[in-house]
Coordinates of C-alpha atoms and ligand atoms in Angstrom, one line a residue:
X161 CA 54.6 122.3 71.5
X162 CA 51.3 122.6 69.7
X163 CA 50.1 125.4 67.4
X164 CA 47.1 125.6 65.1
X165 CA 47.9 125.6 61.4
X166 CA 47.6 129.0 59.6
X167 CA 47.5 131.1 62.8
X168 CA 50.3 133.5 63.6
X169 CA 52.8 132.1 66.1
X170 CA 52.9 134.0 69.4
X171 CA 54.9 133.3 72.5
X172 CA 53.5 135.0 75.6
X173 CA 54.3 137.6 76.7
X174 CA 54.9 139.1 73.2
X175 CA 57.7 141.5 74.5
X176 CA 60.7 142.5 72.4
X177 CA 62.5 139.3 73.3
X178 CA 59.7 136.9 72.3
X179 CA 59.2 139.0 69.2
X180 CA 62.8 138.4 68.2
X181 CA 62.4 134.7 69.1
X182 CA 59.5 134.3 66.8
X183 CA 61.1 136.4 64.0
X184 CA 64.2 134.0 64.2
X185 CA 62.3 130.8 64.5
X186 CA 59.1 131.2 62.6
X187 CA 59.3 134.5 60.8
X188 CA 55.9 136.1 60.0
X189 CA 57.2 137.2 56.5
X190 CA 58.5 133.7 55.6
X191 CA 57.7 132.4 52.2
X192 CA 58.2 128.7 51.7
X193 CA 60.6 128.1 48.8
X194 CA 59.6 126.5 45.5
X195 CA 60.3 122.8 46.1
X196 CA 63.1 121.0 44.3
X197 CA 62.2 118.3 41.8
X198 CA 63.5 115.7 44.4
X199 CA 65.3 116.0 47.7
X200 CA 68.0 113.7 49.0
X201 CA 66.4 114.2 52.4
X202 CA 63.1 115.6 53.7
X203 CA 63.2 116.2 57.4
X204 CA 60.0 116.6 59.4
X205 CA 60.5 118.5 62.6
X206 CA 62.9 121.3 63.3
X207 CA 64.0 120.6 66.9
X208 CA 67.5 119.5 67.8
X209 CA 67.2 116.2 65.9
X210 CA 65.8 117.7 62.7
X211 CA 68.1 120.7 62.7
X212 CA 71.3 118.7 63.2
X213 CA 70.2 116.2 60.5
X214 CA 69.3 119.0 58.1
X215 CA 72.5 121.0 58.8
X216 CA 74.8 117.9 58.4
X217 CA 73.2 116.8 55.2
X218 CA 73.1 120.4 53.8
X219 CA 76.8 121.0 54.7
X220 CA 77.7 117.8 52.9
X221 CA 76.1 119.1 49.7
X222 CA 72.7 117.3 49.9
X223 CA 69.4 118.9 48.7
X224 CA 67.6 119.1 52.0
X225 CA 64.1 120.3 53.0
X226 CA 63.3 120.9 56.7
X227 CA 59.6 121.3 57.7
X228 CA 58.6 122.9 61.0
X229 CA 55.1 123.6 62.1
X230 CA 55.9 125.7 65.1
X231 CA 59.1 127.3 66.3
X232 CA 62.4 126.0 64.9
X233 CA 64.6 124.9 67.8
X234 CA 61.8 122.7 69.1
X235 CA 61.5 122.0 72.8
X236 CA 65.1 122.5 73.8
X237 CA 65.4 126.1 72.7
X238 CA 61.9 127.2 73.3
X239 CA 60.3 125.3 76.2
X240 CA 63.0 123.0 77.5
X241 CA 66.7 123.1 78.2
X242 CA 67.4 126.7 77.5
X243 CA 64.6 128.5 79.5
X244 CA 64.8 125.9 82.3
X245 CA 68.6 126.3 82.7
X246 CA 68.2 130.1 82.5
X247 CA 65.8 130.0 85.5
X248 CA 68.0 127.5 87.3
X249 CA 70.9 130.0 87.0
X250 CA 68.8 132.7 88.7
X251 CA 67.5 130.3 91.3
X252 CA 71.1 129.2 92.2
X253 CA 72.0 132.9 92.7
X254 CA 68.9 133.3 94.9
X255 CA 70.0 130.2 96.9
X256 CA 73.6 131.6 97.2
X257 CA 72.2 134.9 98.5
X258 CA 70.1 132.9 101.0
X259 CA 73.2 131.3 102.6
X260 CA 75.6 134.3 102.0
X261 CA 75.8 135.1 105.7
X262 CA 77.3 131.7 106.4
X263 CA 80.2 132.8 104.2
X264 CA 80.6 136.1 106.1
X265 CA 78.5 138.2 103.7
X266 CA 75.4 139.2 105.6
X267 CA 72.4 140.0 103.3
X268 CA 69.2 141.5 104.7
X269 CA 66.4 138.8 104.9
X270 CA 64.1 141.0 102.9
X271 CA 66.2 140.4 99.7
X272 CA 64.3 138.1 97.4
X273 CA 64.1 137.2 93.7
X274 CA 62.2 139.6 91.4
X275 CA 60.4 137.0 89.4
X276 CA 59.3 139.3 86.6
X277 CA 63.0 140.3 86.0
X278 CA 64.1 136.6 86.3
X279 CA 61.6 135.7 83.6
X280 CA 62.6 138.7 81.4
X281 CA 66.3 137.7 81.7
X282 CA 65.4 134.2 80.7
X283 CA 63.4 135.5 77.6
X284 CA 66.4 137.7 76.7
X285 CA 68.9 134.9 76.8
X286 CA 66.5 132.6 74.9
X287 CA 66.0 135.1 72.2
X288 CA 69.8 135.6 71.9
X289 CA 70.4 131.9 71.6
X290 CA 67.6 131.5 69.1
X291 CA 69.6 133.0 66.3
X292 CA 71.6 129.7 66.2
X293 CA 68.4 127.9 65.1
X294 CA 67.0 130.6 62.8
X295 CA 65.3 129.9 59.5
X296 CA 67.5 132.5 57.8
X297 CA 70.7 130.8 59.1
X298 CA 69.7 127.3 58.1
X299 CA 68.7 128.5 54.6
X300 CA 71.8 130.7 54.0
X301 CA 74.6 128.9 56.0
X302 CA 73.5 125.3 55.4
X303 CA 71.6 125.6 52.1
X304 CA 68.5 123.9 53.7
X305 CA 65.1 124.7 52.2
X306 CA 63.0 125.7 55.2
X307 CA 59.2 125.0 55.0
X308 CA 57.0 126.3 57.7
X309 CA 53.8 124.3 58.2
X310 CA 52.5 121.0 59.4
X311 CA 53.8 118.0 57.4
X312 CA 52.4 114.5 56.7
X313 CA 53.3 111.7 54.3
X314 CA 51.2 111.7 51.1
X315 CA 52.9 108.8 49.6
X316 CA 56.0 106.7 50.2
X317 CA 58.0 109.3 48.1
X318 CA 56.3 112.5 49.1
X319 CA 55.6 114.7 52.1
X320 CA 52.9 117.3 52.0
X321 CA 53.3 120.7 53.6
X322 CA 50.7 123.5 53.1
X323 CA 49.5 121.8 49.9
X324 CA 53.0 121.5 48.4
X325 CA 54.4 118.0 47.7
X326 CA 58.1 117.5 48.6
X327 CA 59.5 114.5 46.8
X328 CA 62.3 112.6 48.6
X329 CA 64.8 109.8 48.3
X330 CA 65.0 109.5 52.0
X331 CA 62.9 111.1 54.8
X332 CA 63.6 111.6 58.5
X333 CA 60.9 111.9 61.1
X334 CA 62.1 114.1 64.0
X335 CA 58.8 115.3 65.4
X336 CA 59.7 115.1 69.1
X337 CA 57.4 114.6 72.0
X338 CA 54.8 116.4 74.2
X339 CA 53.8 116.1 77.8
X340 CA 51.6 113.3 79.0
X341 CA 48.7 114.6 81.0
X342 CA 47.4 112.1 83.6
X343 CA 43.7 111.4 83.9
X344 CA 43.0 113.1 87.2
X345 CA 39.4 114.2 88.0
X346 CA 39.2 117.9 88.1
X347 CA 42.6 118.6 86.6
X348 CA 41.3 120.1 83.4
X349 CA 38.8 122.3 85.2
X350 CA 41.5 123.5 87.7
X351 CA 43.9 124.3 85.0
X352 CA 47.6 123.4 85.0
X353 CA 51.0 124.3 83.5
X354 CA 53.4 122.1 81.6
X355 CA 56.8 122.8 80.1
X356 CA 54.9 124.4 77.2
X357 CA 53.3 127.1 79.3
X358 CA 55.4 127.5 82.5
X359 CA 58.0 129.6 80.8
X360 CA 55.4 132.2 79.9
X361 CA 54.6 133.0 83.5
X362 CA 55.1 136.6 84.5
X363 CA 54.0 136.3 88.1
X364 CA 55.4 133.9 90.7
X365 CA 52.8 131.5 92.1
X366 CA 52.9 131.8 95.8
X367 CA 52.3 128.1 96.2
X368 CA 52.9 125.4 93.6
X369 CA 52.3 121.7 93.3
X370 CA 54.6 119.8 90.9
X371 CA 53.1 116.5 89.8
X372 CA 55.9 114.1 88.8
X373 CA 59.4 113.8 90.4
X374 CA 61.4 113.1 87.3
X375 CA 63.9 115.3 85.5
X376 CA 61.5 118.2 84.8
X377 CA 59.6 117.9 88.1
X378 CA 62.8 117.9 90.2
X379 CA 64.5 120.7 88.3
X380 CA 61.4 123.0 88.4
X381 CA 60.4 122.2 92.0
X382 CA 63.8 123.3 93.3
X383 CA 63.9 126.3 90.9
X384 CA 60.5 127.7 92.0
X385 CA 61.1 127.0 95.7
X386 CA 64.4 129.0 95.4
X387 CA 62.7 131.8 93.6
X388 CA 60.1 132.1 96.4
X389 CA 57.2 129.7 95.8
X390 CA 56.1 127.2 98.4
X391 CA 56.4 123.9 96.6
X392 CA 54.9 120.5 97.1
X393 CA 56.3 117.7 94.9
X394 CA 54.0 114.8 94.3
X395 CA 55.7 111.7 93.0
X396 CA 53.9 108.5 92.2
X397 CA 56.6 106.0 93.0
X398 CA 58.8 105.5 96.0
X399 CA 61.7 107.7 94.9
X400 CA 62.4 110.9 92.9
X401 CA 64.6 110.7 89.8
X402 CA 63.7 107.0 89.7
X403 CA 66.3 106.1 87.1
X404 CA 69.0 106.9 89.7
X405 CA 70.0 104.6 92.5
X406 CA 68.1 105.1 95.8
X407 CA 71.2 106.7 97.5
X408 CA 71.0 109.5 95.0
X409 CA 67.3 110.0 95.2
X410 CA 67.5 110.0 99.0
X411 CA 70.2 112.7 98.9
X412 CA 68.2 114.9 96.6
X413 CA 65.1 114.5 98.6
X414 CA 67.0 115.5 101.8
X415 CA 68.3 118.6 100.0
X416 CA 64.7 119.4 98.9
X417 CA 63.5 119.0 102.5
X418 CA 66.2 121.3 103.8
X419 CA 65.2 123.9 101.3
X420 CA 61.5 123.7 102.3
X421 CA 60.1 121.6 99.4
X422 CA 57.5 119.2 100.7
X423 CA 58.1 115.9 98.8
X424 CA 55.4 113.3 98.8
X425 CA 56.4 109.8 97.6
X426 CA 53.9 107.2 96.7
X427 CA 51.4 109.9 96.0
X428 CA 48.2 108.6 94.4
X429 CA 46.3 111.7 93.2
X430 CA 42.6 111.1 93.4
X431 CA 41.0 114.4 92.4
X432 CA 41.4 118.1 92.2
X433 CA 38.8 120.7 93.4
X434 CA 39.1 124.3 92.4
X435 CA 37.2 126.6 94.6
X436 CA 39.5 128.7 96.8
X437 CA 42.7 127.7 95.0
X438 CA 43.4 124.3 93.6
X439 CA 43.0 121.5 96.2
X440 CA 44.7 118.3 95.4
X441 CA 43.4 115.2 97.2
X442 CA 45.9 112.3 97.2
X443 CA 46.4 109.0 99.0
X444 CA 49.8 108.0 100.5
X445 CA 49.8 104.3 101.3
X446 CA 46.1 104.3 102.0
X447 CA 46.0 107.6 104.0
X448 CA 44.1 110.5 102.3
X449 CA 45.8 113.9 102.4
X450 CA 45.2 117.2 100.7
X451 CA 47.1 120.3 99.7
X452 CA 45.8 123.6 98.3
X453 CA 48.0 125.6 95.9
X454 CA 47.8 128.5 93.4
X455 CA 49.3 126.6 90.5
X456 CA 50.0 123.1 89.3
X457 CA 52.8 122.0 87.0
X458 CA 52.3 118.6 85.4
X459 CA 55.6 116.8 84.6
X460 CA 54.7 113.2 84.3
X461 CA 56.6 112.0 81.3
X462 CA 56.5 112.4 77.6
X463 CA 54.6 110.9 74.7
X464 CA 55.8 110.9 71.0
X465 CA 54.4 113.2 68.3
X466 CA 53.1 110.8 65.8
X467 CA 49.5 111.9 65.2
X468 CA 48.6 113.1 61.8
X469 CA 51.8 112.0 60.0
X470 CA 49.9 109.3 58.0
X471 CA 52.5 106.8 59.0
X472 CA 50.4 103.7 58.3
X473 CA 50.1 104.7 54.6
X474 CA 53.9 104.6 54.2
X475 CA 54.5 101.4 56.2
X476 CA 56.1 103.1 59.3
X477 CA 55.1 101.3 62.5
X478 CA 54.7 103.1 65.7
X479 CA 53.7 102.6 69.3
X480 CA 51.6 105.2 71.1
X481 CA 54.0 105.2 74.1
X482 CA 57.4 104.3 72.7
X483 CA 56.9 106.2 69.4
X484 CA 58.2 105.3 66.0
X485 CA 59.7 101.8 65.9
X486 CA 63.3 101.9 64.7
X487 CA 66.2 99.5 64.3
X488 CA 69.7 100.1 65.6
X489 CA 70.5 102.1 62.4
X490 CA 67.5 104.5 63.2
X491 CA 65.6 103.1 60.2
X492 CA 61.9 102.7 60.5
X493 CA 59.9 99.8 59.1
X494 CA 60.0 101.6 55.8
X495 CA 63.8 101.4 54.9
X496 CA 63.7 104.8 53.1
X497 CA 62.4 106.6 56.2
X498 CA 64.4 107.2 59.3
X499 CA 63.5 108.5 62.7
X500 CA 65.5 110.3 65.4
X501 CA 65.2 112.1 68.7
X502 CA 62.4 112.1 71.2
X503 CA 59.9 110.6 68.8
X504 CA 61.6 107.3 68.8
X505 CA 64.5 107.1 71.3
X506 CA 64.5 106.1 75.0
X507 CA 67.1 108.7 75.8
X508 CA 65.2 111.9 75.5
X509 CA 68.0 114.4 75.7
X510 CA 69.2 117.1 73.4
X511 CA 72.7 115.7 73.2
X512 CA 71.3 112.3 72.4
X513 CA 69.2 113.7 69.6
X514 CA 72.2 115.6 68.3
X515 CA 74.5 112.5 68.3
X516 CA 71.9 110.3 66.8
X517 CA 71.1 112.8 64.0
X518 CA 74.7 112.6 62.9
X519 CA 74.3 108.8 62.6
X520 CA 71.1 109.4 60.5
X521 CA 73.0 111.6 58.0
X522 CA 75.7 108.9 57.6
X523 CA 73.2 106.0 57.4
X524 CA 70.6 107.6 55.2
X525 CA 73.0 109.3 52.7
X526 CA 76.4 107.8 52.8
X527 CA 76.0 104.1 53.4
X528 CA 75.4 102.4 50.0
X529 CA 74.3 98.8 50.5
X530 CA 74.6 99.4 54.2
X531 CA 78.4 99.8 54.1
X532 CA 79.7 102.1 56.8
X533 CA 76.4 102.3 58.7
X534 CA 76.6 103.3 62.3
X535 CA 74.6 102.0 65.3
X536 CA 72.6 103.9 67.9
X537 CA 73.8 101.4 70.4
X538 CA 77.4 102.4 69.8
X539 CA 76.8 105.8 71.4
X540 CA 77.8 106.4 75.0
X541 CA 75.1 108.8 76.2
X542 CA 75.6 110.6 79.5
X543 CA 72.9 112.4 81.4
X544 CA 72.6 115.1 84.0
X545 CA 69.7 116.4 86.1
X546 CA 70.4 120.0 86.9
X547 CA 69.2 119.9 90.4
X548 CA 71.6 121.3 93.0
X549 CA 73.6 119.2 93.6
X550 CA 73.6 117.9 90.0
X551 CA 73.2 114.2 89.3
X552 CA 75.2 113.0 86.3
X553 CA 75.4 109.4 85.1
X554 CA 77.1 107.6 82.2
X555 CA 77.3 103.9 81.2
X556 CA 76.3 101.0 83.3
X557 CA 73.4 101.7 85.7
X558 CA 73.0 100.5 89.3
X559 CA 70.2 98.3 88.2
X560 CA 72.4 96.6 85.6
X561 CA 75.2 96.2 88.2
X562 CA 72.7 94.4 90.6
X563 CA 72.1 91.8 87.9
X564 CA 75.8 90.8 87.7
X565 CA 77.6 92.3 90.7
X566 CA 80.5 89.9 90.5
X567 CA 81.6 91.4 87.1
X568 CA 81.8 95.0 88.4
X569 CA 84.1 96.7 90.9
X570 CA 83.0 100.1 92.1
X571 CA 85.3 102.8 93.5
X572 CA 83.4 105.3 95.7
X573 CA 84.7 108.7 96.9
X574 CA 82.6 111.1 99.0
X575 CA 83.0 114.8 98.3
X576 CA 83.9 115.3 101.9
X577 CA 87.3 113.7 101.1
X578 CA 88.0 116.4 98.5
X579 CA 89.6 119.6 99.8
X580 CA 88.0 121.9 97.3
X581 CA 84.5 120.6 98.0
X582 CA 85.3 121.3 101.7
X583 CA 86.6 124.8 101.0
X584 CA 83.5 125.5 98.8
X585 CA 81.2 123.9 101.5
X586 CA 79.8 121.7 98.8
X587 CA 80.5 118.3 100.3
X588 CA 77.0 116.8 99.7
X589 CA 77.8 114.3 97.0
X590 CA 80.2 111.7 95.7
X591 CA 81.7 110.0 92.7
X592 CA 81.2 106.3 92.0
X593 CA 83.2 104.8 89.1
X594 CA 82.5 101.3 87.9
X595 CA 85.1 99.1 86.2
X596 CA 85.1 95.6 84.8
X597 CA 86.3 93.4 87.6
X598 CA 90.0 92.7 87.5
X599 CA 90.7 95.4 85.0
X600 CA 90.7 99.3 84.8
X601 CA 88.2 99.4 82.0
X602 CA 85.6 102.0 82.9
X603 CA 82.0 100.8 82.5
X604 CA 80.2 103.8 83.9
X605 CA 79.9 106.3 86.7
X606 CA 77.6 108.4 88.8
X607 CA 78.6 111.8 90.1
X608 CA 76.6 113.9 92.5
X609 CA 78.1 117.3 92.9
X610 CA 77.5 121.0 92.3
X611 CA 79.4 120.6 89.0
X612 CA 78.5 116.9 88.1
X613 CA 77.4 117.8 84.6
X614 CA 80.9 119.2 83.9
X615 CA 82.7 116.5 85.7
X616 CA 81.0 113.5 84.0
X617 CA 82.6 114.5 80.7
X618 CA 86.0 113.2 81.9
X619 CA 84.5 109.8 82.4
X620 CA 82.6 109.9 79.1
X621 CA 85.7 110.9 77.2
X622 CA 87.7 108.1 78.9
X623 CA 85.0 105.6 77.9
X624 CA 84.8 106.8 74.3
X625 CA 88.7 106.9 74.0
X626 CA 89.0 103.5 75.8
X627 CA 91.1 105.2 78.5
X628 CA 91.3 103.2 81.7
X629 CA 91.2 104.3 85.3
X630 CA 95.0 103.7 85.6
X631 CA 95.5 106.6 83.1
X632 CA 93.2 108.8 85.1
X633 CA 95.3 108.0 88.2
X634 CA 98.4 109.1 86.2
X635 CA 96.7 112.4 85.2
X636 CA 97.6 115.5 87.1
X637 CA 94.6 117.6 88.3
X638 CA 95.2 121.1 89.4
X639 CA 94.8 121.4 93.2
X640 CA 92.3 122.2 94.6
X641 CA 89.5 121.2 92.2
X642 CA 86.3 119.2 92.8
X643 CA 87.2 117.1 89.8
X644 CA 89.9 115.5 91.9
X645 CA 87.1 113.3 93.2
X646 CA 87.5 111.3 89.9
X647 CA 91.3 111.1 90.3
X648 CA 90.8 109.9 93.9
X649 CA 88.5 107.1 92.6
X650 CA 91.3 106.2 90.2
X651 CA 93.8 106.2 93.0
X652 CA 91.6 103.8 94.9
X653 CA 91.8 101.5 91.9
X654 CA 95.6 101.7 91.9
X655 CA 95.7 100.8 95.6
X656 CA 93.9 97.5 94.8
X657 CA 96.9 96.2 92.8
X658 CA 99.5 98.1 94.8
X659 CA 98.3 96.2 97.9
X660 CA 99.0 92.8 96.1
X661 CA 102.2 91.5 94.4
X662 CA 103.6 95.0 93.7
X663 CA 103.7 95.8 97.4
X664 CA 105.4 92.4 98.1
X665 CA 108.0 93.0 95.4
X666 CA 108.6 96.5 96.6
X667 CA 109.1 95.4 100.2
X668 CA 111.6 92.8 99.1
X669 CA 113.5 95.4 97.1
X670 CA 113.5 97.9 100.0
X671 CA 114.6 95.2 102.5
X672 CA 117.7 94.7 100.2
X673 CA 118.4 98.4 100.3
X674 CA 118.5 98.6 104.1
Ligands
FAD861 C1 61.6 121.4 80.5 C2 62.5 120.5 79.8 C3 63.9 120.6 80.1 C4 64.8 119.9 79.4 N1 66.1 120.0 79.7 C5 67.1 119.3 79.0 C6 68.4 119.4 79.3 O1 68.8 120.2 80.2 N2 69.3 118.7 78.6 C7 68.9 117.8 77.7 O2 69.8 117.2 77.1 N3 67.6 117.7 77.4 C8 66.7 118.4 78.0 N4 65.4 118.2 77.7 C9 65.0 117.3 76.6 C10 65.2 117.9 75.2 O3 64.5 119.1 75.2 C11 64.7 117.0 74.2 O4 65.3 115.7 74.3 C12 65.0 117.5 72.8 O5 64.4 118.8 72.6 C13 64.5 116.5 71.7 O6 64.7 117.1 70.4 P1 63.8 116.5 69.2 O7 64.3 117.3 68.0 O8 63.8 115.1 69.1 O9 62.3 117.0 69.5 P2 61.6 118.5 69.7 O10 62.6 119.4 70.3 O11 60.3 118.2 70.4 O12 61.4 119.0 68.2 C14 60.4 118.4 67.4 C15 59.8 119.4 66.4 O13 59.0 118.8 65.5 C16 57.9 119.7 65.2 N5 56.8 118.9 64.6 C17 56.1 117.9 65.2 N6 55.2 117.4 64.3 C18 55.4 118.1 63.2 C19 54.8 118.0 61.9 N7 53.8 117.1 61.6 N8 55.2 118.8 60.9 C20 56.2 119.7 61.1 N9 56.8 119.8 62.3 C21 56.4 119.0 63.3 C22 57.6 120.3 66.6 O14 56.9 121.5 66.4 C23 59.0 120.5 67.1 O15 59.5 121.8 66.9 C24 64.4 119.0 78.4 C25 63.0 118.9 78.0 C26 62.1 119.7 78.7 C27 60.7 119.6 78.3
NAD862 N1 68.5 117.8 82.6 C1 68.0 117.1 81.6 O1 68.7 116.5 80.8 C2 66.5 117.1 81.4 C3 65.7 118.0 82.0 C4 64.3 117.9 81.8 C5 63.8 116.9 81.0 N2 64.6 116.1 80.4 C6 64.1 115.0 79.5 O2 62.7 115.1 79.4 C7 62.1 113.8 79.8 C8 60.8 114.1 80.4 O3 60.9 114.5 81.7 P1 59.7 114.2 82.8 O4 60.2 114.7 84.1 O5 58.4 114.7 82.3 O6 59.6 112.7 82.8 P2 60.3 111.5 83.7 O7 60.0 110.3 83.0 O8 61.7 111.9 83.9 O9 59.5 111.7 85.1 C9 58.2 111.6 85.2 C10 57.8 111.2 86.6 O10 56.4 111.4 86.8 C11 56.0 110.4 87.6 N3 54.5 110.3 87.4 C12 53.8 109.8 86.3 N4 52.5 109.9 86.5 C13 52.3 110.5 87.7 C14 51.2 110.8 88.5 N5 49.9 110.6 88.0 N6 51.4 111.3 89.7 C15 52.6 111.5 90.2 N7 53.7 111.2 89.6 C16 53.6 110.7 88.3 C17 56.7 109.2 87.2 O11 56.7 108.2 88.2 C18 58.1 109.7 86.9 O12 59.0 109.6 88.0 C19 63.1 113.2 80.7 O13 63.0 111.8 80.7 C20 64.4 113.6 80.1 O14 64.8 112.7 79.1 C21 65.9 116.1 80.6

């Protein structure tokens, strides 16, 4: 998110919900406090990473200052997870209504989403949630000094905000990321939306091009199609959700095609002309094609917010693409300055920022001489794309398995083997659980299912607690649940050793009984 210094913050449309949002997250009446003589921690950026760092350090009794230039809560609350998942919820209901007659509940075809109400409901939910991140709460509940304004380092012991110098023992950079805008001729003139503007729409675009088939692109493409737009998804590479294995990408693409989304892989966008609508000219493997739409969403990846922080002056090295360079303890090249969240981490997720922020509190404040420091690499970070079906993953990736296939054994169960998935008519998906060869140690999993984001937590918990697949096989799951797909994968593991010497011994024993 970007906002000019010294201008009142507004979030369009400025209805009662967005007014509450702004009053919680960047109150117009806010007076920055008188700075302490010296802070244990000065945190720059009040998104998830900064808020969790500041709250943790404040709760433990530290003198903490948190500086935010725009809305506290950062991308997640304002222009990321929260609004996107609120729209996804409405779009799933729209999709359910669309197939209701297959379940014996006929609904007139004229029933369609009311986009302005969908957006209003999203704004309402977002404003309610925003009280968790409010300036007042952080000041009162966690004892954090909240400074609103743009921060930069003025020396290796001080950060400047609105002319005030905040002196620190340790500082944390948690400034997040912003969308990359590709160099496409005519894009600026045509105009486009990003995650920073799309949630301010009040009118549904009749037709929409989404550029980029990653997390944001796939989630928004399906959402808008289900809410009534005609969507074309233009992805540069040869698969959507490119960090997933090809089987997953193909499955999602098939679902998109069934729902009417026109997905173009290997799209090389040449130029955009804006006369009657926005006409996108693109090549696919040498053949030129074109599509005219009302709106364009750009979702082509992220770039770190590092400009204007005066990093060079304090010895903090950064890379324009990767962001701030950190070691495994989240320390920058200046040992008194840490970084956390999207500005420095490959895993750009709210839960990753949250988990890493807890490490920063420990490492920056409670690890004298490095004793008791925690490592970023020790975290097991799951992920979930909230398409329908959802795509959740944890641990070892398919690409890593391909590098050493002999070391990994995979147990695969399609959802069509699971009674509850059949009953729900949600059989499009599967669970794949990977273990270390010859053992039941879980190395990772991929789950594609309507509820994959909820289901993957069982695997993550097992990995964190070092619980093997054999224990999962011994766990009773209520019947019928879709989570049984995980137990079935564990049963498959059990069959591998049951088939061997156990079966031989059992048959000898049983032959004696006859
Ligand atoms: C559309 C979308 C959907 C998403 N959905 C999910 C999801 O479902 N699940 C999930 O886990 N993740 C999701 N993410 C990712 C998630 O939002 C980010 O990983 C997370 O917000 C990162 O938190 P952060 O604190 O590192 O950065 P941010 O949230 O970007 O916060 C950084 C803050 O720093 C402030 N700042 C920057 N520079 C300065 C400065 N100089 N002075 C003062 N303040 C400054 C910014 O204004 C901002 O508020 C989504 C992202 C997007 C865009
Ligand atoms: N459910 C979630 O957890 C969730 C949801 C949304 C976003 N996020 C986070 O936000 C990050 C950013 O999301 P994102 O979707 O912008 O990035 P992304 O890296 O996931 O995907 C960007 C895609 O755009 C494509 N691309 C790049 N340039 C292009 C061009 N010129 N034409 C066509 N395609 C092009 C890339 O090949 C890539 O597949 C994600 O990596 C994720 O960490 C998470």
